[in-house]
Short mmCIF file of C-alpha atoms in Angstrom, two decimals:
data_model
loop_
_atom_site.label_atom_id
_atom_site.label_comp_id
_atom_site.label_asym_id
_atom_site.label_seq_id
_atom_site.Cartn_x
_atom_site.Cartn_y
_atom_site.Cartn_z
CA MET A 1 27.23 -0.54 -9.67
CA THR A 2 25.12 -3.47 -8.46
CA SER A 3 22.53 -1.12 -6.98
CA LEU A 4 22.39 0.89 -10.21
CA LEU A 5 21.86 -2.25 -12.27
CA LYS A 6 19.11 -3.27 -9.90
CA ARG A 7 17.63 0.18 -10.11
CA TRP A 8 17.24 0.11 -13.88
CA ALA A 9 16.22 -3.51 -14.22
CA ILE A 10 12.59 -2.39 -14.24
CA VAL A 11 12.85 -0.49 -17.55
CA PRO A 12 10.93 -3.11 -19.58
CA ALA A 13 8.16 -3.07 -17.00
CA LEU A 14 7.96 0.72 -17.19
CA VAL A 15 7.67 0.56 -20.95
CA ALA A 16 4.93 -2.03 -20.69
CA MET A 17 2.98 0.17 -18.30
CA GLY A 18 3.25 3.17 -20.59
CA LEU A 19 5.35 5.16 -18.15
CA MET A 20 8.12 6.00 -20.59
CA VAL A 21 8.09 9.20 -22.59
CA ALA A 22 10.58 10.73 -24.96
CA GLY A 23 13.24 12.38 -22.87
CA GLY A 24 12.84 10.26 -19.75
CA ILE A 25 10.26 9.02 -17.27
CA LEU A 26 7.03 10.90 -16.87
CA LEU A 27 5.79 10.82 -13.30
CA THR A 28 2.40 9.19 -13.48
CA ALA A 29 0.02 7.61 -11.05
CA PRO A 30 -2.17 4.55 -11.30
CA ARG A 31 -5.89 5.16 -11.53
CA PRO A 32 -6.69 7.08 -8.32
CA GLN A 33 -8.32 4.97 -5.65
CA SER A 34 -11.72 5.89 -4.29
CA SER A 35 -11.63 8.63 -1.71
CA GLY A 36 -12.48 7.93 1.89
CA VAL A 37 -12.45 9.85 5.15
CA LEU A 38 -12.71 8.70 8.73
CA LYS A 39 -13.56 10.72 11.78
CA HIS A 40 -11.07 10.27 14.62
CA LYS A 41 -11.88 7.45 16.99
CA THR A 42 -11.91 8.06 20.71
CA SER A 43 -10.11 4.86 21.60
CA HIS A 44 -6.79 3.49 20.43
CA PRO A 45 -6.84 -0.22 19.51
CA SER A 46 -3.73 -2.20 20.31
CA ALA A 47 -3.21 -2.83 16.60
CA THR A 48 -4.24 0.00 14.30
CA SER A 49 -6.74 -0.96 11.62
CA HIS A 50 -5.46 -1.53 8.10
CA SER A 51 -8.93 -2.02 6.61
CA LYS A 52 -10.03 -0.48 3.35
CA SER A 53 -11.15 3.11 3.35
CA PRO A 54 -14.89 3.56 3.97
CA SER A 55 -16.88 4.79 1.02
CA ASN A 56 -17.94 8.41 0.99
CA LYS A 57 -21.15 8.11 -1.00
CA GLY A 58 -22.86 10.92 0.84
CA SER A 59 -20.05 13.38 0.16
CA ARG A 60 -20.37 16.34 -2.18
CA HIS A 61 -16.92 15.44 -3.43
CA GLY A 62 -16.43 13.37 -6.58
CA VAL A 63 -13.80 10.70 -7.15
CA ARG A 64 -11.07 13.31 -7.44
CA GLY A 65 -12.30 15.36 -4.52
CA VAL A 66 -13.64 18.26 -6.61
CA LEU A 67 -16.40 20.16 -4.88
CA ALA A 68 -19.70 19.89 -6.73
CA GLU A 69 -21.23 23.25 -7.60
CA PRO A 70 -24.72 24.02 -6.26
CA ALA A 71 -27.56 24.06 -8.76
CA ARG A 72 -29.28 27.35 -9.50
CA ALA A 73 -33.03 27.73 -9.66
CA GLY A 74 -34.01 27.19 -13.27
CA GLY A 75 -31.46 24.42 -13.86
CA GLY A 76 -28.27 26.49 -14.16
CA VAL A 77 -25.11 25.97 -12.10
CA ALA A 78 -23.98 28.75 -9.77
CA PRO A 79 -20.22 29.36 -9.92
CA PHE A 80 -18.50 28.29 -6.72
CA ARG A 81 -16.19 30.80 -5.10
CA SER A 82 -13.61 29.28 -2.84
CA PRO A 83 -13.05 31.16 0.43
CA ILE A 84 -9.35 30.26 0.16
CA LYS A 85 -7.28 33.26 -0.90
CA HIS A 86 -3.92 32.18 0.51
CA ILE A 87 -2.16 28.79 0.45
CA VAL A 88 0.92 28.27 2.64
CA ILE A 89 2.97 25.12 1.99
CA ILE A 90 5.28 24.29 4.91
CA VAL A 91 7.86 21.71 3.84
CA ARG A 92 9.53 19.78 6.64
CA GLU A 93 12.27 17.16 6.45
CA ASN A 94 12.76 13.42 6.63
CA HIS A 95 10.04 11.47 8.43
CA SER A 96 7.73 8.69 7.34
CA PHE A 97 4.08 8.48 8.29
CA ASP A 98 4.57 5.57 10.68
CA ASN A 99 7.48 7.37 12.32
CA LEU A 100 5.29 10.33 13.33
CA PHE A 101 1.74 8.96 13.26
CA GLY A 102 2.00 5.16 13.39
CA ARG A 103 0.36 5.27 16.84
CA PHE A 104 -2.28 7.84 15.90
CA PRO A 105 -5.79 6.55 16.72
CA GLY A 106 -7.81 5.65 13.64
CA ALA A 107 -4.99 6.16 11.14
CA ASP A 108 -3.50 3.45 8.92
CA GLY A 109 -0.48 3.07 11.13
CA THR A 110 1.32 0.34 13.01
CA GLN A 111 3.54 -0.17 16.02
CA TYR A 112 5.28 -3.14 14.43
CA ALA A 113 7.94 -3.29 11.75
CA HIS A 114 9.00 -6.02 9.37
CA VAL A 115 12.71 -6.65 9.80
CA ALA A 116 13.53 -9.24 7.17
CA ALA A 117 11.45 -12.27 8.22
CA LYS A 118 10.73 -10.96 11.73
CA LEU A 119 7.95 -8.70 13.01
CA ILE A 120 9.23 -6.49 15.83
CA LYS A 121 7.64 -3.91 18.13
CA MET A 122 9.04 -0.51 17.26
CA GLY A 123 10.78 1.43 19.99
CA LEU A 124 10.55 5.16 20.59
CA THR A 125 12.54 7.59 18.47
CA PRO A 126 14.42 10.10 20.65
CA ASP A 127 13.86 13.82 20.24
CA HIS A 128 16.99 14.02 18.16
CA LEU A 129 19.15 11.25 16.72
CA PRO A 130 22.93 11.29 17.01
CA GLN A 131 23.19 10.83 13.22
CA ASP A 132 21.10 11.16 10.09
CA LEU A 133 19.67 7.95 8.58
CA GLY A 134 20.47 6.88 5.04
CA HIS A 135 17.58 7.81 2.76
CA GLY A 136 19.06 8.46 -0.70
CA GLY A 137 17.93 6.71 -3.85
CA ASN A 138 19.79 3.44 -3.25
CA SER A 139 18.88 3.30 0.46
CA ALA A 140 15.23 3.95 -0.35
CA LEU A 141 15.19 1.34 -3.09
CA ASN A 142 16.69 -1.28 -0.78
CA ALA A 143 14.44 -0.42 2.19
CA VAL A 144 11.22 -0.66 0.17
CA ASP A 145 12.45 -3.97 -1.25
CA GLY A 146 9.97 -4.25 -4.10
CA GLY A 147 7.02 -3.40 -1.85
CA ARG A 148 7.91 -5.82 0.95
CA MET A 149 8.88 -2.86 3.16
CA ASP A 150 11.26 -5.00 5.22
CA LYS A 151 14.80 -3.69 4.87
CA PHE A 152 14.74 -0.31 6.58
CA TYR A 153 17.05 -1.80 9.20
CA GLN A 154 19.75 -1.88 6.51
CA VAL A 155 19.84 1.86 5.78
CA VAL A 156 23.05 3.67 6.68
CA ASN A 157 23.20 4.53 10.41
CA ALA A 158 20.09 2.47 11.18
CA ILE A 159 21.70 1.22 14.38
CA GLN A 160 22.55 4.04 16.77
CA ASN A 161 23.60 3.55 20.40
CA GLY A 162 22.85 -0.14 19.92
CA LYS A 163 19.22 0.41 18.88
CA ASP A 164 17.42 0.15 15.54
CA MET A 165 16.42 3.76 14.94
CA ALA A 166 15.22 3.15 11.40
CA ASP A 167 12.44 0.95 12.82
CA SER A 168 11.31 3.34 15.54
CA GLN A 169 8.56 5.93 16.00
CA TYR A 170 7.42 8.89 18.07
CA ASP A 171 4.46 8.97 20.43
CA ALA A 172 2.08 11.81 21.26
CA ALA A 173 4.13 13.01 24.23
CA GLU A 174 7.18 13.61 22.04
CA ILE A 175 5.46 15.49 19.21
CA PRO A 176 2.39 17.03 20.90
CA ASP A 177 2.03 19.92 18.46
CA TYR A 178 1.93 17.75 15.36
CA TRP A 179 -0.60 15.45 16.99
CA ALA A 180 -2.69 18.44 18.07
CA TYR A 181 -2.91 19.72 14.49
CA ALA A 182 -3.72 16.21 13.24
CA ARG A 183 -6.47 15.74 15.82
CA HIS A 184 -8.08 19.12 15.23
CA PHE A 185 -7.83 19.43 11.45
CA ALA A 186 -7.38 16.92 8.57
CA LEU A 187 -4.66 14.27 8.42
CA ALA A 188 -3.83 12.39 5.20
CA ASP A 189 -2.61 8.85 5.90
CA HIS A 190 -2.01 7.77 2.29
CA PHE A 191 0.12 10.68 1.12
CA PHE A 192 3.26 9.36 -0.59
CA SER A 193 6.43 11.17 -1.50
CA THR A 194 6.29 11.41 -5.29
CA VAL A 195 9.81 10.09 -5.89
CA LEU A 196 11.40 7.07 -4.23
CA GLY A 197 14.42 8.97 -3.02
CA SER A 198 15.57 11.88 -0.93
CA SER A 199 14.94 15.61 -0.66
CA PHE A 200 16.07 17.07 -3.97
CA PRO A 201 13.71 15.38 -6.46
CA ASN A 202 10.75 15.67 -4.10
CA HIS A 203 11.35 19.37 -3.45
CA LEU A 204 11.35 19.90 -7.21
CA VAL A 205 7.94 18.24 -7.41
CA THR A 206 6.58 20.69 -4.81
CA ILE A 207 7.17 23.58 -7.21
CA ALA A 208 6.88 21.97 -10.66
CA GLY A 209 4.97 18.69 -10.35
CA SER A 210 8.01 16.98 -11.87
CA ALA A 211 11.46 15.96 -10.70
CA PHE A 212 12.95 16.72 -14.16
CA ASN A 213 14.14 13.10 -14.37
CA THR A 214 16.36 13.44 -11.26
CA ILE A 215 16.54 10.51 -8.90
CA ASP A 216 18.71 11.59 -5.95
CA ASN A 217 20.43 14.53 -4.27
CA PRO A 218 23.15 16.40 -6.18
CA VAL A 219 26.74 15.38 -5.53
CA MET A 220 28.98 18.26 -4.50
CA LYS A 221 32.36 18.82 -2.91
CA ARG A 222 32.04 19.39 0.81
CA THR A 223 34.72 22.06 0.74
CA VAL A 224 32.82 24.43 -1.54
CA PHE A 225 29.75 26.64 -1.23
CA ARG A 226 26.77 24.49 -0.22
CA SER A 227 24.21 24.73 -3.00
CA TRP A 228 22.09 22.34 -5.03
CA GLY A 229 21.13 24.87 -7.70
CA CYS A 230 22.24 27.26 -10.41
CA ASP A 231 24.85 28.96 -8.23
CA ALA A 232 26.51 25.70 -7.17
CA ALA A 233 30.10 24.89 -8.01
CA ARG A 234 30.60 23.64 -11.58
CA SER A 235 31.48 20.22 -10.25
CA THR A 236 28.02 19.80 -8.72
CA LYS A 237 25.94 17.25 -10.63
CA VAL A 238 22.72 15.34 -10.07
CA GLU A 239 21.94 11.84 -11.32
CA THR A 240 19.20 11.47 -13.94
CA TYR A 241 17.47 8.78 -15.90
CA VAL A 242 16.66 9.56 -19.55
CA ASN A 243 15.67 7.20 -22.37
CA GLY A 244 16.69 4.13 -20.41
CA LYS A 245 20.10 5.47 -19.44
CA THR A 246 21.53 6.97 -16.29
CA GLY A 247 23.40 10.21 -16.57
CA TRP A 248 24.43 13.37 -14.79
CA THR A 249 23.41 16.96 -15.29
CA VAL A 250 23.90 20.38 -13.72
CA PRO A 251 20.98 21.07 -11.34
CA CYS A 252 19.82 24.22 -13.12
CA TRP A 253 16.86 24.32 -15.52
CA ASN A 254 14.63 26.71 -17.44
CA LYS A 255 11.55 24.59 -16.78
CA LYS A 256 8.11 25.99 -15.97
CA THR A 257 6.89 25.94 -12.37
CA ILE A 258 3.88 27.04 -10.36
CA ALA A 259 5.62 30.39 -9.98
CA ASP A 260 5.46 30.83 -13.75
CA GLU A 261 1.77 29.99 -13.69
CA ALA A 262 1.24 32.53 -10.91
CA ASN A 263 3.20 35.16 -12.84
CA ARG A 264 1.05 34.57 -15.92
CA ALA A 265 -2.10 34.96 -13.81
CA HIS A 266 -0.71 38.04 -11.98
CA LEU A 267 -0.93 36.12 -8.70
CA SER A 268 1.50 36.86 -5.88
CA TRP A 269 3.89 34.17 -4.64
CA LYS A 270 6.98 33.78 -2.44
CA TYR A 271 9.34 30.99 -1.45
CA TYR A 272 10.65 31.68 2.08
CA ALA A 273 13.97 29.84 2.46
CA PRO A 274 17.29 30.00 4.36
CA ALA A 275 20.06 32.24 3.08
CA PRO A 276 23.06 31.23 0.95
CA GLY A 277 25.83 29.85 3.11
CA THR A 278 23.48 28.06 5.52
CA PHE A 279 22.78 24.34 5.48
CA GLY A 280 19.11 24.92 4.67
CA TYR A 281 19.95 26.78 1.47
CA ILE A 282 19.95 23.43 -0.32
CA TRP A 283 16.16 23.43 0.16
CA SER A 284 15.73 26.81 -1.53
CA THR A 285 14.28 25.06 -4.56
CA TYR A 286 13.90 28.03 -6.90
CA ASP A 287 17.68 28.21 -6.91
CA GLU A 288 17.36 25.37 -9.46
CA ILE A 289 15.20 27.43 -11.84
CA ARG A 290 17.50 29.62 -13.93
CA HIS A 291 14.97 32.19 -15.12
CA ILE A 292 13.99 32.89 -11.51
CA ARG A 293 17.40 32.55 -9.87
CA TYR A 294 18.87 35.17 -12.22
CA SER A 295 15.92 37.53 -12.35
CA ASN A 296 14.64 40.34 -10.16
CA GLN A 297 12.19 37.89 -8.61
CA TRP A 298 15.04 36.15 -6.81
CA LYS A 299 15.36 39.24 -4.61
CA THR A 300 11.66 40.04 -4.32
CA ASN A 301 10.11 36.57 -4.15
CA VAL A 302 12.67 34.37 -2.37
CA PRO A 303 13.09 36.01 1.05
CA LEU A 304 14.35 34.58 4.33
CA PRO A 305 11.93 32.62 6.53
CA THR A 306 11.91 35.46 9.06
CA GLN A 307 10.23 37.62 6.43
CA PHE A 308 7.13 35.43 6.68
CA HIS A 309 6.16 37.01 10.00
CA GLU A 310 6.80 40.48 8.66
CA ASP A 311 4.60 39.83 5.64
CA VAL A 312 1.76 38.46 7.76
CA ALA A 313 1.99 41.40 10.19
CA HIS A 314 2.08 44.00 7.42
CA HIS A 315 -0.68 42.49 5.30
CA LYS A 316 1.70 41.33 2.57
CA LEU A 317 1.14 37.57 2.66
CA PRO A 318 1.22 36.34 -0.95
CA SER A 319 -1.49 34.17 -2.45
CA VAL A 320 0.86 31.19 -2.72
CA SER A 321 3.87 30.62 -0.50
CA TRP A 322 6.33 27.90 0.45
CA LEU A 323 8.07 27.97 3.80
CA THR A 324 11.21 26.05 4.77
CA ALA A 325 13.57 26.26 7.75
CA ASP A 326 17.28 25.92 8.33
CA LEU A 327 18.64 22.59 9.59
CA ALA A 328 18.23 23.22 13.33
CA LYS A 329 14.48 23.90 12.94
CA SER A 330 13.71 21.58 10.03
CA ASP A 331 13.01 18.22 11.78
CA HIS A 332 15.92 16.80 9.76
CA PRO A 333 17.97 14.44 11.98
CA PRO A 334 19.98 15.13 14.03
CA ALA A 335 17.91 18.28 14.72
CA SER A 336 15.53 18.38 17.69
CA MET A 337 11.87 17.64 16.96
CA CYS A 338 10.87 19.82 19.91
CA VAL A 339 12.70 22.82 18.45
CA GLY A 340 11.20 22.07 15.05
CA GLN A 341 7.67 22.00 16.44
CA ASN A 342 8.18 25.36 18.11
CA TRP A 343 9.23 26.85 14.78
CA VAL A 344 6.21 25.41 12.96
CA ALA A 345 3.76 26.51 15.65
CA LYS A 346 5.22 30.01 15.58
CA GLN A 347 4.51 30.32 11.84
CA ILE A 348 1.02 28.87 12.10
CA ASN A 349 0.17 30.95 15.17
CA ALA A 350 1.12 34.09 13.24
CA VAL A 351 -1.41 33.25 10.52
CA MET A 352 -4.08 32.22 13.02
CA ARG A 353 -3.78 35.50 14.91
CA SER A 354 -4.09 37.55 11.74
CA PRO A 355 -7.02 38.46 9.50
CA TYR A 356 -5.55 35.97 6.99
CA TRP A 357 -6.76 32.96 8.99
CA LYS A 358 -10.31 33.12 7.63
CA SER A 359 -9.07 32.75 4.03
CA THR A 360 -5.95 30.58 4.37
CA ALA A 361 -5.12 26.92 3.80
CA ILE A 362 -1.88 25.66 5.36
CA VAL A 363 -0.39 22.41 4.06
CA LEU A 364 2.09 20.92 6.53
CA THR A 365 4.08 18.13 4.91
CA TRP A 366 7.42 16.28 5.04
CA ASP A 367 9.57 15.84 1.94
CA ASP A 368 10.67 12.19 2.24
CA PHE A 369 10.76 9.21 4.60
CA GLY A 370 14.19 10.08 5.97
CA GLY A 371 15.18 6.42 6.36
CA PHE A 372 12.35 5.68 8.83
CA TYR A 373 10.08 2.65 8.54
CA ASP A 374 6.65 2.71 6.93
CA HIS A 375 4.51 -0.40 6.52
CA VAL A 376 2.30 0.59 3.54
CA PRO A 377 3.74 -0.60 0.20
CA THR A 378 4.37 2.14 -2.34
CA PRO A 379 1.63 2.25 -5.02
CA GLN A 380 4.02 1.11 -7.75
CA HIS A 381 6.97 -1.10 -6.88
CA THR A 382 9.47 0.56 -9.16
CA ASN A 383 12.67 2.40 -8.40
CA TYR A 384 11.37 5.81 -9.31
CA LEU A 385 7.65 6.33 -8.79
CA PHE A 386 6.52 6.94 -5.23
CA GLY A 387 8.48 6.72 -2.02
CA PRO A 388 7.13 5.68 1.39
CA ARG A 389 4.26 7.65 2.91
CA VAL A 390 4.99 11.01 4.49
CA PRO A 391 2.76 12.85 6.99
CA THR A 392 0.59 15.66 5.61
CA ILE A 393 -1.86 17.81 7.57
CA VAL A 394 -4.23 20.40 6.12
CA ILE A 395 -4.83 23.26 8.56
CA SER A 396 -7.56 25.74 7.70
CA PRO A 397 -10.94 27.04 8.89
CA TYR A 398 -12.35 24.84 6.12
CA ALA A 399 -10.24 21.71 6.62
CA LYS A 400 -12.52 18.82 7.54
CA GLN A 401 -12.19 18.84 11.29
CA HIS A 402 -11.11 15.76 13.27
CA THR A 403 -10.74 13.81 10.03
CA ILE A 404 -8.37 11.19 8.68
CA ASP A 405 -8.39 11.10 4.89
CA HIS A 406 -7.41 7.79 3.28
CA THR A 407 -7.26 9.13 -0.28
CA GLN A 408 -4.02 8.51 -2.19
CA TYR A 409 -2.09 11.76 -2.56
CA ASP A 410 1.44 12.89 -3.38
CA PHE A 411 3.15 16.26 -3.81
CA ARG A 412 1.45 16.81 -7.17
CA SER A 413 -1.85 16.81 -5.28
CA VAL A 414 -0.78 20.02 -3.55
CA LEU A 415 0.01 21.72 -6.85
CA LYS A 416 -3.27 20.59 -8.36
CA PHE A 417 -5.09 22.14 -5.40
CA VAL A 418 -3.20 25.40 -5.93
CA GLU A 419 -3.99 25.43 -9.65
CA ASP A 420 -7.66 24.62 -9.12
CA THR A 421 -8.10 27.17 -6.33
CA PHE A 422 -6.65 30.07 -8.31
CA LYS A 423 -7.59 28.81 -11.79
CA LEU A 424 -3.97 28.99 -12.92
CA PRO A 425 -2.93 28.30 -16.52
CA HIS A 426 -1.33 24.88 -16.93
CA LEU A 427 2.25 25.72 -17.91
CA THR A 428 3.93 22.90 -16.01
CA THR A 429 3.95 19.33 -17.28
CA TYR A 430 2.77 16.64 -14.88
CA ASP A 431 0.02 14.04 -14.57
CA ARG A 432 -3.05 15.92 -13.35
CA SER A 433 -5.13 12.78 -12.89
CA VAL A 434 -3.90 12.66 -9.29
CA HIS A 435 -6.31 13.59 -6.51
CA SER A 436 -6.38 17.23 -5.45
CA LEU A 437 -6.18 18.06 -1.76
CA SER A 438 -9.60 19.69 -2.17
CA HIS A 439 -11.09 16.46 -0.79
CA MET A 440 -9.68 17.41 2.63
CA PHE A 441 -11.85 20.54 2.77
CA ASN A 442 -15.51 21.29 3.47
CA PHE A 443 -16.15 24.81 2.28
CA HIS A 444 -19.71 24.72 3.62
CA GLN A 445 -18.86 23.90 7.23
CA ARG A 446 -18.78 26.48 9.98
CA ALA A 447 -15.28 27.96 9.90
CA ALA A 448 -12.99 26.36 12.48
CA LYS A 449 -11.47 28.58 15.12
CA PRO A 450 -7.68 29.00 15.42
CA LEU A 451 -5.74 26.44 17.44
CA LEU A 452 -3.05 28.54 19.11
CA LEU A 453 -0.30 26.40 20.58
CA PRO A 454 2.04 27.59 23.35
CA ARG A 455 5.78 27.28 23.16
CA LEU A 456 7.14 23.90 24.19
CA GLN A 457 9.87 23.80 26.81
CA CYS A 458 12.56 21.71 25.16
CA GLY A 459 14.87 19.61 27.27
CA ALA A 460 17.65 17.25 26.30
CA ASP A 461 15.11 14.54 25.44
CA GLY A 462 12.35 16.66 23.93
CA PRO A 463 9.37 18.54 25.38
CA VAL A 464 9.36 18.72 29.16
CA GLN A 465 5.95 20.35 29.24
CA ALA A 466 3.13 19.51 26.85
CA PRO A 467 1.21 22.43 25.30
CA GLY A 468 -1.83 23.63 27.20
CA ASN A 469 -4.55 26.10 26.33
CA GLY A 470 -2.45 29.24 26.60
CA THR A 471 -1.77 31.66 23.80
CA GLY A 472 1.95 30.86 23.62
CA TYR A 473 3.97 33.06 21.30
#
């Protein structure tokens, strides 16, 4: 009860900032900060720079990262045709930016964590933790501590085998594939989870731009069918905040999503997700959208992750797709990061080997901080808007190569990029003043070649052999 009272103590402040709307809280962002990009440095300073982003005055991108259209002879403007015909959104689980890329050269990272009044050197995170870290709404709210970012050590299961795992991080040797993609393509180091909380509300944002006023994962009986959506047991409820009051609702809506926009535009889409009965089925987010869950599109447009390879091989890759994995391959503790990297590389290698590579943008992102430390304060120190930073990498022939982008993004930025790329009708309701991921692209550069990564040999403590230059899968 105390945590709930603390959670809603900010209501007057939200009203004063104009963040309240009839029916609940509208996810909004402060005025977007100026965009900035930084080419990777060749040396790694002992303390990573936290300086302001460099200006990008010479860029063809405006404040929101929208590509300027070339002028025609005679004063007209030639319409710009994006080479991107396919967007693949790979959603991983439960890691903050500092946990994966705090040691990455040139990024806004750190190797030190604030633990109450102390500043400690973070240790290494093992390939897989014995237990998951607490990262639900109350844990997240306490860890962020009003923007002080100093109470991650208090999340549930922070101390494992006598060590503070909440305030720990990986190095390049442990997650070589993720670092390889970040080095070669474009890494966003100010990409925040949209909701200060766990998986469920943030997954909703990845398909709708809104969390539908939800603030945590649904509560369900462990003895029944594992589902967070329309087919869940009747007892399954999710906490909401509407008109200044907390409440509970069934996690099943008839709200508009990007899929509805694609349907209106006759654009193909699929959400590749684990099957009912598996742990990963809780991340099959269209299960929460009634008019899709109980339509023919549930069978045709929500296939298993294994179908992704089949679709790529048989020239059936949709224009827009989401791709999630079951627990063992999801990066979600206690799963192995080595195994997870192999799964990701296998999907990306399939696209890179196919004719689709030349016209595809892959967005590799993580849904929430997972209980792991991040030093950058959330943009608004409220209980609902913005969780800690999560890693996001744009992989494409047209991603700005060897670039770290300091622009402020969140999951709505991905949807805005999808909408802008395919000129979709705006049927969903969310704040579109956020930056689009278009700023992470240069559509006039020479197309980057594929980066095929070989299979990692996973031992008890992670990769035992770093990827080389072979063709792998």
